[in-house]
Amino acid sequence: MEKVGRFRSPRHYFGSGLVKTIEMHVFVDASQSAFASVVYWRITYEDGDVQVKFVCAKTKCAPMRTMTIPWLELQAAVLGMRLMDTVRQHHSVAIAETVLWTDSKTVLRWIGSTHRRYKQFVGNRVAEILESTKVAHWRWLPSADNVADDATRAQRSVDLSEESRWLRRPAFLRRPAGSWPGTAPTDEGDAEDEEEMPSEFVLVGASDPFISLQRFSSYRRLLRTTAWVLRFIRQCREQRDELENYGLSVAECEAAEDFPDEAFPDEMQPAEKGLDVAKRSDICGLAPYLYANGVLRAYGRIDAVLCIPYSARRPVILSHRHGLTGMIVRDAHVRMKHQNLDATMAEIRTRFWITRLRRELRSVISGCSECKLRPLPEDRLDANGWPFKSTGLDYFGPLLMTVARHQE
């Protein structure tokens, strides 16, 4: 509190020279605790001198409801856009250029994407951002150069002097624009995008290409295609096997099903270190651990039953939001001959543990054309038949029956 009381911020923006151009630079950042935005003027004088002046900043605490880091970074981008509009409204200076900086490539891909097939949370905020900014206004920079990072991280000693990084920097803005770090957003995106990649792509390896899910209507065809791609990658790396002279092996098909799920970013780090995930996590009760290629598997007491396959004892954990989930559930529904929920769920869990599986399976069954058109038994369609002419009864026991005022 004593440092805050001594805090002083110079409010004069311009020096004695003639101003050539004024640029506005907005930095945004987020963490699990807060998200923030800070605005600077970049003033270029006629003599070539460049000065960077602090304008204003705003910080908000993260919501009580748990949110992923990409969502919080998107919230920070919205905060920066709103702060930019406020500065424009309350200043009459002519702004030559506006640049908004973020260290989240996920947010840049959301903003720069051309198809914009997003969920409601992301879609609404991206639409609001694009109402006041253009895609070209946004750029990426490393976290070490992001000044807004100072407002979102807990620090024991805070430098509030007039020469601090918060008031005078970032230093790279005093250099020519060609030497600035980072890039502008593109539609290529990055693998960390948790909204777009699971709905369209399946990752077949840590450094391997993507396969579009939209080209496949069958999970089996997708699985075999992925297995062939993995074999091609191994052969390019000169990792050949004598058995690869023939068709696909069972091991290759099983390896094709080991794909990482980007829906659990907060669980990856504890699982990799062998620690327990947060109690609020959807997979807390599954004791997840990190398997090869970044795959999360479940672990439990059933692991002691060695007579069942390894995939059934330690199934791959998938989110119901994953793009492959619907294909896996539909494939199991067809292979199980359109049986009831429990039978199909038991079949799926021999390889995968899908969150909210019962709801997903009901959705698949409700949209199944064969289940809708399944005919009734012929004995129920007889005309002019007596009620209950044909009746089925499932017997189970023991049954208690009253005989002469006592039960047997």
Tab-separated table of C-alpha atoms in Angstrom:
chain	number	residue	atom	x	y	z
A	1	MET	CA	0.000	0.000	0.000
A	2	GLU	CA	2.907	2.348	0.705
A	3	LYS	CA	4.248	1.861	-2.840
A	4	VAL	CA	0.827	2.531	-4.298
A	5	GLY	CA	0.619	5.782	-2.339
A	6	ARG	CA	3.926	6.926	-3.802
A	7	PHE	CA	3.005	5.950	-7.347
A	8	ARG	CA	3.268	8.806	-9.835
A	9	SER	CA	2.467	8.683	-13.532
A	10	PRO	CA	3.411	11.601	-15.819
A	11	ARG	CA	0.340	12.726	-17.732
A	12	HIS	CA	2.023	14.803	-20.425
A	13	TYR	CA	2.320	12.812	-23.617
A	14	PHE	CA	4.316	15.066	-25.915
A	15	GLY	CA	7.679	16.804	-25.718
A	16	SER	CA	8.839	20.086	-27.237
A	17	GLY	CA	9.504	18.802	-30.765
A	18	LEU	CA	7.122	18.605	-33.721
A	19	VAL	CA	5.107	15.395	-33.779
A	20	LYS	CA	5.183	13.454	-37.058
A	21	THR	CA	2.972	10.393	-36.341
A	22	ILE	CA	1.135	8.890	-33.378
A	23	GLU	CA	0.479	5.176	-33.072
A	24	MET	CA	-1.638	3.364	-30.498
A	25	HIS	CA	-0.332	0.040	-29.166
A	26	VAL	CA	-2.566	-2.139	-26.999
A	27	PHE	CA	-1.159	-5.131	-25.084
A	28	VAL	CA	-3.416	-7.857	-23.661
A	29	ASP	CA	-2.689	-10.885	-21.505
A	30	ALA	CA	-4.464	-13.341	-19.198
A	31	SER	CA	-3.740	-15.897	-16.494
A	32	GLN	CA	-5.822	-18.104	-14.231
A	33	SER	CA	-6.124	-15.187	-11.790
A	34	ALA	CA	-6.771	-12.134	-13.980
A	35	PHE	CA	-6.735	-10.647	-17.462
A	36	ALA	CA	-5.478	-7.192	-18.326
A	37	SER	CA	-4.857	-4.637	-21.055
A	38	VAL	CA	-2.530	-1.627	-21.273
A	39	VAL	CA	-2.355	1.141	-23.907
A	40	TYR	CA	0.683	3.144	-25.059
A	41	TRP	CA	1.291	5.969	-27.505
A	42	ARG	CA	4.221	5.510	-29.876
A	43	ILE	CA	5.145	9.060	-30.859
A	44	THR	CA	7.550	9.748	-33.710
A	45	TYR	CA	8.963	13.304	-33.952
A	46	GLU	CA	10.164	15.159	-37.024
A	47	ASP	CA	13.803	14.761	-35.950
A	48	GLY	CA	13.401	10.943	-35.908
A	49	ASP	CA	13.158	10.586	-32.127
A	50	VAL	CA	10.682	7.913	-30.915
A	51	GLN	CA	9.004	8.052	-27.494
A	52	VAL	CA	6.624	5.563	-25.885
A	53	LYS	CA	4.118	6.988	-23.396
A	54	PHE	CA	1.814	5.177	-21.005
A	55	VAL	CA	-1.867	6.071	-21.552
A	56	CYS	CA	-4.024	3.833	-19.365
A	57	ALA	CA	-4.588	0.240	-18.296
A	58	LYS	CA	-7.381	-1.950	-17.002
A	59	THR	CA	-7.358	-5.242	-15.113
A	60	LYS	CA	-10.156	-7.657	-14.241
A	61	CYS	CA	-10.205	-10.722	-12.007
A	62	ALA	CA	-10.847	-14.031	-13.727
A	63	PRO	CA	-14.388	-15.412	-13.302
A	64	MET	CA	-15.101	-17.754	-10.412
A	65	ARG	CA	-16.233	-20.353	-12.948
A	66	THR	CA	-13.233	-22.257	-14.249
A	67	MET	CA	-12.237	-21.202	-17.757
A	68	THR	CA	-9.466	-22.389	-20.021
A	69	ILE	CA	-6.490	-20.142	-20.736
A	70	PRO	CA	-7.469	-19.581	-24.413
A	71	TRP	CA	-10.911	-18.364	-23.298
A	72	LEU	CA	-9.328	-16.036	-20.753
A	73	GLU	CA	-6.936	-14.752	-23.417
A	74	LEU	CA	-9.963	-14.061	-25.613
A	75	GLN	CA	-11.570	-12.161	-22.732
A	76	ALA	CA	-8.388	-10.100	-22.477
A	77	ALA	CA	-8.575	-9.358	-26.214
A	78	VAL	CA	-12.139	-8.086	-25.770
A	79	LEU	CA	-10.985	-5.939	-22.835
A	80	GLY	CA	-8.169	-4.486	-24.956
A	81	MET	CA	-10.550	-3.715	-27.810
A	82	ARG	CA	-12.947	-1.904	-25.457
A	83	LEU	CA	-10.078	0.024	-23.860
A	84	MET	CA	-8.896	1.023	-27.325
A	85	ASP	CA	-12.355	2.420	-28.140
A	86	THR	CA	-12.404	4.365	-24.856
A	87	VAL	CA	-9.020	5.955	-25.551
A	88	ARG	CA	-10.122	6.941	-29.057
A	89	GLN	CA	-13.311	8.559	-27.767
A	90	HIS	CA	-11.554	10.646	-25.118
A	91	HIS	CA	-8.574	11.818	-27.191
A	92	SER	CA	-8.707	14.131	-30.170
A	93	VAL	CA	-5.261	13.224	-31.540
A	94	ALA	CA	-4.908	11.802	-35.041
A	95	ILE	CA	-3.917	8.154	-34.727
A	96	ALA	CA	-1.929	6.978	-37.749
A	97	GLU	CA	-1.961	3.267	-36.883
A	98	THR	CA	-3.379	0.943	-34.225
A	99	VAL	CA	-1.719	-2.347	-33.238
A	100	LEU	CA	-3.071	-4.827	-30.703
A	101	TRP	CA	-0.588	-7.323	-29.244
A	102	THR	CA	-1.264	-10.736	-27.695
A	103	ASP	CA	0.917	-13.731	-26.865
A	104	SER	CA	-1.885	-16.242	-27.611
A	105	LYS	CA	-1.733	-17.812	-31.062
A	106	THR	CA	-5.093	-19.413	-30.375
A	107	VAL	CA	-6.779	-16.028	-30.128
A	108	LEU	CA	-5.025	-14.850	-33.292
A	109	ARG	CA	-6.291	-17.872	-35.172
A	110	TRP	CA	-9.852	-17.304	-33.958
A	111	ILE	CA	-9.677	-13.686	-35.122
A	112	GLY	CA	-7.926	-14.421	-38.411
A	113	SER	CA	-9.886	-17.499	-39.448
A	114	THR	CA	-12.066	-17.194	-42.556
A	115	HIS	CA	-14.774	-19.782	-41.852
A	116	ARG	CA	-15.680	-18.705	-38.284
A	117	ARG	CA	-17.490	-21.877	-37.167
A	118	TYR	CA	-17.262	-21.275	-33.448
A	119	LYS	CA	-19.201	-22.108	-30.340
A	120	GLN	CA	-21.346	-19.369	-28.863
A	121	PHE	CA	-18.792	-18.114	-26.318
A	122	VAL	CA	-15.992	-17.710	-28.847
A	123	GLY	CA	-18.213	-16.590	-31.714
A	124	ASN	CA	-19.827	-13.710	-29.810
A	125	ARG	CA	-16.511	-12.320	-28.616
A	126	VAL	CA	-14.766	-12.647	-31.965
A	127	ALA	CA	-17.682	-10.836	-33.606
A	128	GLU	CA	-17.403	-8.013	-31.055
A	129	ILE	CA	-13.651	-7.730	-31.650
A	130	LEU	CA	-14.074	-7.532	-35.425
A	131	GLU	CA	-16.676	-4.778	-35.108
A	132	SER	CA	-14.005	-2.304	-33.944
A	133	THR	CA	-10.776	-3.820	-35.276
A	134	LYS	CA	-9.492	-5.510	-38.389
A	135	VAL	CA	-7.535	-8.732	-38.623
A	136	ALA	CA	-4.442	-6.796	-39.730
A	137	HIS	CA	-4.465	-4.808	-36.469
A	138	TRP	CA	-3.626	-7.896	-34.389
A	139	ARG	CA	-0.104	-9.219	-33.946
A	140	TRP	CA	1.617	-11.873	-31.869
A	141	LEU	CA	4.611	-11.343	-29.589
A	142	PRO	CA	6.479	-13.553	-27.105
A	143	SER	CA	5.288	-13.533	-23.512
A	144	ALA	CA	8.622	-12.057	-22.365
A	145	ASP	CA	7.911	-8.892	-24.395
A	146	ASN	CA	4.261	-8.604	-23.351
A	147	VAL	CA	3.947	-5.718	-20.898
A	148	ALA	CA	0.409	-6.732	-19.902
A	149	ASP	CA	1.922	-9.874	-18.382
A	150	ASP	CA	3.045	-7.731	-15.411
A	151	ALA	CA	-0.589	-7.120	-14.444
A	152	THR	CA	-1.667	-10.775	-14.509
A	153	ARG	CA	1.169	-12.470	-12.608
A	154	ALA	CA	1.595	-12.492	-8.858
A	155	GLN	CA	4.828	-10.704	-7.913
A	156	ARG	CA	6.409	-10.182	-4.519
A	157	SER	CA	8.153	-6.935	-5.452
A	158	VAL	CA	6.509	-4.562	-7.913
A	159	ASP	CA	8.443	-1.751	-9.579
A	160	LEU	CA	6.168	1.310	-9.752
A	161	SER	CA	8.842	3.908	-10.472
A	162	GLU	CA	8.672	6.201	-13.494
A	163	GLU	CA	11.495	4.217	-15.110
A	164	SER	CA	9.698	0.883	-14.723
A	165	ARG	CA	8.785	-1.348	-17.651
A	166	TRP	CA	5.113	-0.599	-17.002
A	167	LEU	CA	5.454	3.141	-17.608
A	168	ARG	CA	8.362	3.390	-20.081
A	169	ARG	CA	8.511	0.195	-22.045
A	170	PRO	CA	8.163	-2.048	-24.090
A	171	ALA	CA	11.591	-1.183	-25.375
A	172	PHE	CA	11.129	-2.752	-28.825
A	173	LEU	CA	8.568	-0.057	-29.752
A	174	ARG	CA	11.414	2.469	-29.877
A	175	ARG	CA	13.033	0.487	-32.662
A	176	PRO	CA	11.941	0.509	-36.340
A	177	ALA	CA	8.818	-1.507	-37.131
A	178	GLY	CA	10.808	-4.001	-39.190
A	179	SER	CA	12.635	-5.245	-36.074
A	180	TRP	CA	9.512	-5.800	-33.951
A	181	PRO	CA	8.858	-9.336	-32.736
A	182	GLY	CA	5.897	-11.468	-33.716
A	183	THR	CA	3.673	-11.918	-36.707
A	184	ALA	CA	0.202	-11.025	-37.888
A	185	PRO	CA	-2.605	-13.624	-37.617
A	186	THR	CA	-3.133	-16.134	-40.402
A	187	ASP	CA	-5.699	-18.785	-41.120
A	188	GLU	CA	-3.130	-21.569	-40.734
A	189	GLY	CA	-3.570	-21.520	-36.977
A	190	ASP	CA	-1.711	-23.431	-34.331
A	191	ALA	CA	-2.162	-26.844	-32.734
A	192	GLU	CA	-3.192	-25.315	-29.408
A	193	ASP	CA	-6.561	-24.118	-30.772
A	194	GLU	CA	-9.104	-25.920	-28.521
A	195	GLU	CA	-12.213	-24.826	-30.413
A	196	GLU	CA	-11.345	-25.429	-34.052
A	197	MET	CA	-8.954	-28.331	-34.300
A	198	PRO	CA	-11.053	-30.958	-32.458
A	199	SER	CA	-14.078	-30.231	-34.671
A	200	GLU	CA	-12.198	-30.632	-37.960
A	201	PHE	CA	-8.910	-32.457	-37.540
A	202	VAL	CA	-7.347	-35.472	-35.844
A	203	LEU	CA	-3.674	-35.294	-34.983
A	204	VAL	CA	-1.876	-38.436	-36.080
A	205	GLY	CA	1.452	-37.710	-34.465
A	206	ALA	CA	3.374	-35.198	-32.404
A	207	SER	CA	4.939	-33.637	-35.488
A	208	ASP	CA	2.846	-35.226	-38.245
A	209	PRO	CA	0.245	-33.745	-40.618
A	210	PHE	CA	-3.448	-33.327	-40.026
A	211	ILE	CA	-6.247	-35.385	-41.565
A	212	SER	CA	-9.537	-33.644	-42.261
A	213	LEU	CA	-12.501	-35.376	-40.626
A	214	GLN	CA	-14.913	-33.808	-43.096
A	215	ARG	CA	-13.672	-36.149	-45.825
A	216	PHE	CA	-14.781	-39.274	-43.973
A	217	SER	CA	-18.253	-40.562	-43.185
A	218	SER	CA	-17.038	-43.786	-41.567
A	219	TYR	CA	-14.825	-44.138	-38.533
A	220	ARG	CA	-13.339	-47.359	-39.919
A	221	ARG	CA	-12.219	-45.650	-43.131
A	222	LEU	CA	-10.717	-42.804	-41.129
A	223	LEU	CA	-8.884	-45.281	-38.903
A	224	ARG	CA	-7.393	-47.181	-41.818
A	225	THR	CA	-6.386	-43.962	-43.584
A	226	THR	CA	-4.646	-42.741	-40.438
A	227	ALA	CA	-2.830	-46.079	-40.119
A	228	TRP	CA	-1.603	-45.818	-43.729
A	229	VAL	CA	-0.409	-42.253	-43.109
A	230	LEU	CA	1.502	-43.383	-40.006
A	231	ARG	CA	3.130	-46.172	-42.011
A	232	PHE	CA	4.128	-43.682	-44.714
A	233	ILE	CA	5.681	-41.391	-42.066
A	234	ARG	CA	7.673	-44.296	-40.593
A	235	GLN	CA	8.934	-45.295	-44.026
A	236	CYS	CA	10.005	-41.720	-44.751
A	237	ARG	CA	11.981	-41.849	-41.510
A	238	GLU	CA	13.514	-45.185	-42.644
A	239	GLN	CA	11.740	-47.095	-39.867
A	240	ARG	CA	10.670	-50.051	-41.983
A	241	ASP	CA	9.342	-53.421	-40.864
A	242	GLU	CA	9.210	-56.705	-42.777
A	243	LEU	CA	5.497	-57.086	-41.972
A	244	GLU	CA	4.767	-53.819	-43.794
A	245	ASN	CA	5.082	-55.629	-47.123
A	246	TYR	CA	1.548	-56.868	-46.528
A	247	GLY	CA	-1.678	-55.187	-45.410
A	248	LEU	CA	-2.233	-53.236	-42.225
A	249	SER	CA	-1.576	-55.089	-38.990
A	250	VAL	CA	-3.715	-55.013	-35.860
A	251	ALA	CA	-0.963	-53.127	-34.027
A	252	GLU	CA	-0.959	-50.395	-36.679
A	253	CYS	CA	-4.737	-49.983	-36.456
A	254	GLU	CA	-4.573	-49.787	-32.672
A	255	ALA	CA	-1.777	-47.205	-32.847
A	256	ALA	CA	-3.944	-45.091	-35.163
A	257	GLU	CA	-6.528	-44.799	-32.385
A	258	ASP	CA	-4.023	-43.221	-29.983
A	259	PHE	CA	-4.592	-39.543	-30.688
A	260	PRO	CA	-4.288	-36.671	-28.204
A	261	ASP	CA	-7.347	-34.738	-27.053
A	262	GLU	CA	-6.826	-30.973	-26.739
A	263	ALA	CA	-9.949	-30.592	-24.581
A	264	PHE	CA	-8.017	-31.206	-21.333
A	265	PRO	CA	-5.184	-28.624	-21.325
A	266	ASP	CA	-5.347	-28.116	-17.549
A	267	GLU	CA	-5.043	-31.860	-16.883
A	268	MET	CA	-2.039	-32.515	-19.127
A	269	GLN	CA	0.651	-31.026	-16.890
A	270	PRO	CA	-0.423	-32.740	-13.609
A	271	ALA	CA	-0.905	-36.033	-15.448
A	272	GLU	CA	2.570	-35.796	-16.970
A	273	LYS	CA	4.106	-35.285	-13.525
A	274	GLY	CA	2.054	-38.076	-11.952
A	275	LEU	CA	-0.012	-35.666	-9.837
A	276	ASP	CA	-3.752	-35.642	-9.234
A	277	VAL	CA	-5.833	-33.382	-11.452
A	278	ALA	CA	-8.075	-30.691	-9.977
A	279	LYS	CA	-11.216	-31.914	-8.240
A	280	ARG	CA	-13.379	-29.709	-10.444
A	281	SER	CA	-12.173	-31.531	-13.550
A	282	ASP	CA	-14.578	-33.756	-15.484
A	283	ILE	CA	-12.035	-36.604	-15.409
A	284	CYS	CA	-10.939	-36.288	-11.787
A	285	GLY	CA	-12.353	-39.697	-10.827
A	286	LEU	CA	-10.557	-41.480	-13.672
A	287	ALA	CA	-7.018	-41.003	-12.261
A	288	PRO	CA	-5.688	-39.916	-15.686
A	289	TYR	CA	-2.062	-40.326	-16.642
A	290	LEU	CA	-0.127	-39.298	-19.742
A	291	TYR	CA	0.639	-42.074	-22.200
A	292	ALA	CA	2.780	-41.944	-25.352
A	293	ASN	CA	2.141	-39.173	-27.916
A	294	GLY	CA	0.309	-37.038	-25.371
A	295	VAL	CA	-2.617	-39.462	-24.924
A	296	LEU	CA	-4.535	-39.433	-21.643
A	297	ARG	CA	-5.567	-42.847	-20.304
A	298	ALA	CA	-7.697	-43.802	-17.322
A	299	TYR	CA	-6.350	-45.894	-14.461
A	300	GLY	CA	-8.257	-47.742	-11.757
A	301	ARG	CA	-8.700	-50.949	-9.780
A	302	ILE	CA	-9.800	-52.782	-12.912
A	303	ASP	CA	-6.130	-52.741	-13.891
A	304	ALA	CA	-5.659	-55.761	-11.624
A	305	VAL	CA	-7.843	-57.874	-13.943
A	306	LEU	CA	-5.116	-59.103	-16.268
A	307	CYS	CA	-7.441	-61.365	-18.278
A	308	ILE	CA	-8.939	-58.437	-20.196
A	309	PRO	CA	-7.076	-56.406	-22.865
A	310	TYR	CA	-4.906	-53.453	-21.922
A	311	SER	CA	-7.155	-51.050	-23.852
A	312	ALA	CA	-10.136	-52.065	-21.691
A	313	ARG	CA	-8.188	-51.752	-18.437
A	314	ARG	CA	-6.752	-48.368	-19.374
A	315	PRO	CA	-9.032	-46.775	-21.990
A	316	VAL	CA	-8.150	-43.588	-23.848
A	317	ILE	CA	-9.926	-40.566	-22.348
A	318	LEU	CA	-11.863	-38.440	-24.835
A	319	SER	CA	-14.060	-35.407	-24.370
A	320	HIS	CA	-17.602	-35.336	-25.712
A	321	ARG	CA	-16.543	-32.117	-27.465
A	322	HIS	CA	-13.898	-33.913	-29.544
A	323	GLY	CA	-14.685	-34.071	-33.253
A	324	LEU	CA	-14.076	-37.838	-33.341
A	325	THR	CA	-16.482	-38.631	-30.505
A	326	GLY	CA	-19.579	-38.613	-32.702
A	327	MET	CA	-17.919	-40.859	-35.288
A	328	ILE	CA	-16.792	-43.348	-32.630
A	329	VAL	CA	-20.235	-43.499	-31.030
A	330	ARG	CA	-22.022	-43.932	-34.384
A	331	ASP	CA	-19.606	-46.689	-35.407
A	332	ALA	CA	-20.183	-48.575	-32.143
A	333	HIS	CA	-23.953	-48.141	-32.470
A	334	VAL	CA	-23.905	-49.753	-35.925
A	335	ARG	CA	-21.509	-52.552	-34.928
A	336	MET	CA	-23.734	-53.413	-31.957
A	337	LYS	CA	-26.720	-53.782	-34.326
A	338	HIS	CA	-28.601	-50.800	-32.832
A	339	GLN	CA	-28.828	-52.328	-29.366
A	340	ASN	CA	-29.695	-50.526	-26.132
A	341	LEU	CA	-27.634	-47.858	-24.406
A	342	ASP	CA	-25.840	-49.990	-21.833
A	343	ALA	CA	-24.675	-52.634	-24.306
A	344	THR	CA	-23.240	-50.026	-26.675
A	345	MET	CA	-21.612	-48.068	-23.823
A	346	ALA	CA	-19.904	-51.250	-22.613
A	347	GLU	CA	-18.544	-51.838	-26.105
A	348	ILE	CA	-17.200	-48.284	-26.439
A	349	ARG	CA	-15.484	-48.423	-23.057
A	350	THR	CA	-13.388	-51.376	-24.109
A	351	ARG	CA	-11.205	-48.768	-25.873
A	352	PHE	CA	-12.409	-45.255	-24.965
A	353	TRP	CA	-13.744	-43.472	-21.913
A	354	ILE	CA	-15.843	-40.610	-23.270
A	355	THR	CA	-17.230	-37.956	-20.963
A	356	ARG	CA	-21.038	-37.646	-21.012
A	357	LEU	CA	-21.177	-40.770	-23.136
A	358	ARG	CA	-24.803	-41.606	-22.341
A	359	ARG	CA	-25.981	-38.215	-23.608
A	360	GLU	CA	-23.918	-38.525	-26.781
A	361	LEU	CA	-25.241	-42.016	-27.454
A	362	ARG	CA	-28.840	-40.906	-26.993
A	363	SER	CA	-28.225	-38.130	-29.487
A	364	VAL	CA	-26.863	-40.634	-32.005
A	365	ILE	CA	-29.811	-42.994	-31.498
A	366	SER	CA	-32.346	-40.184	-31.891
A	367	GLY	CA	-30.788	-39.301	-35.255
A	368	CYS	CA	-30.431	-42.895	-36.482
A	369	SER	CA	-32.728	-43.508	-39.470
A	370	GLU	CA	-32.769	-47.291	-38.970
A	371	CYS	CA	-33.853	-46.968	-35.349
A	372	LYS	CA	-36.675	-44.635	-36.400
A	373	LEU	CA	-37.902	-46.976	-39.165
A	374	ARG	CA	-37.560	-50.239	-37.246
A	375	PRO	CA	-40.796	-52.226	-37.887
A	376	LEU	CA	-42.993	-53.589	-35.126
A	377	PRO	CA	-43.282	-57.387	-34.648
A	378	GLU	CA	-45.793	-58.973	-37.007
A	379	ASP	CA	-47.890	-60.452	-34.176
A	380	ARG	CA	-48.648	-56.901	-33.016
A	381	LEU	CA	-50.077	-55.983	-36.405
A	382	ASP	CA	-52.823	-58.680	-36.672
A	383	ALA	CA	-56.207	-57.176	-37.451
A	384	ASN	CA	-59.207	-57.856	-35.187
A	385	GLY	CA	-57.062	-59.605	-32.568
A	386	TRP	CA	-57.960	-59.906	-28.886
A	387	PRO	CA	-56.141	-57.573	-26.467
A	388	PHE	CA	-52.990	-59.179	-25.063
A	389	LYS	CA	-53.280	-62.023	-27.554
A	390	SER	CA	-49.490	-62.081	-27.811
A	391	THR	CA	-47.720	-61.171	-24.591
A	392	GLY	CA	-44.074	-61.383	-23.666
A	393	LEU	CA	-42.820	-61.752	-20.102
A	394	ASP	CA	-39.305	-61.749	-18.718
A	395	TYR	CA	-38.965	-64.078	-15.722
A	396	PHE	CA	-36.506	-63.429	-12.959
A	397	GLY	CA	-36.376	-64.617	-9.437
A	398	PRO	CA	-36.845	-65.751	-6.866
A	399	LEU	CA	-40.427	-64.466	-6.838
A	400	LEU	CA	-42.427	-64.191	-3.619
A	401	MET	CA	-46.033	-65.422	-3.944
A	402	THR	CA	-48.781	-65.404	-1.335
A	403	VAL	CA	-50.224	-68.878	-0.729
A	404	ALA	CA	-52.783	-69.363	2.048
A	405	ARG	CA	-51.843	-66.139	3.809
A	406	HIS	CA	-48.154	-66.813	3.794
A	407	GLN	CA	-45.460	-66.139	1.264
A	408	GLU	CA	-43.486	-68.784	-0.567
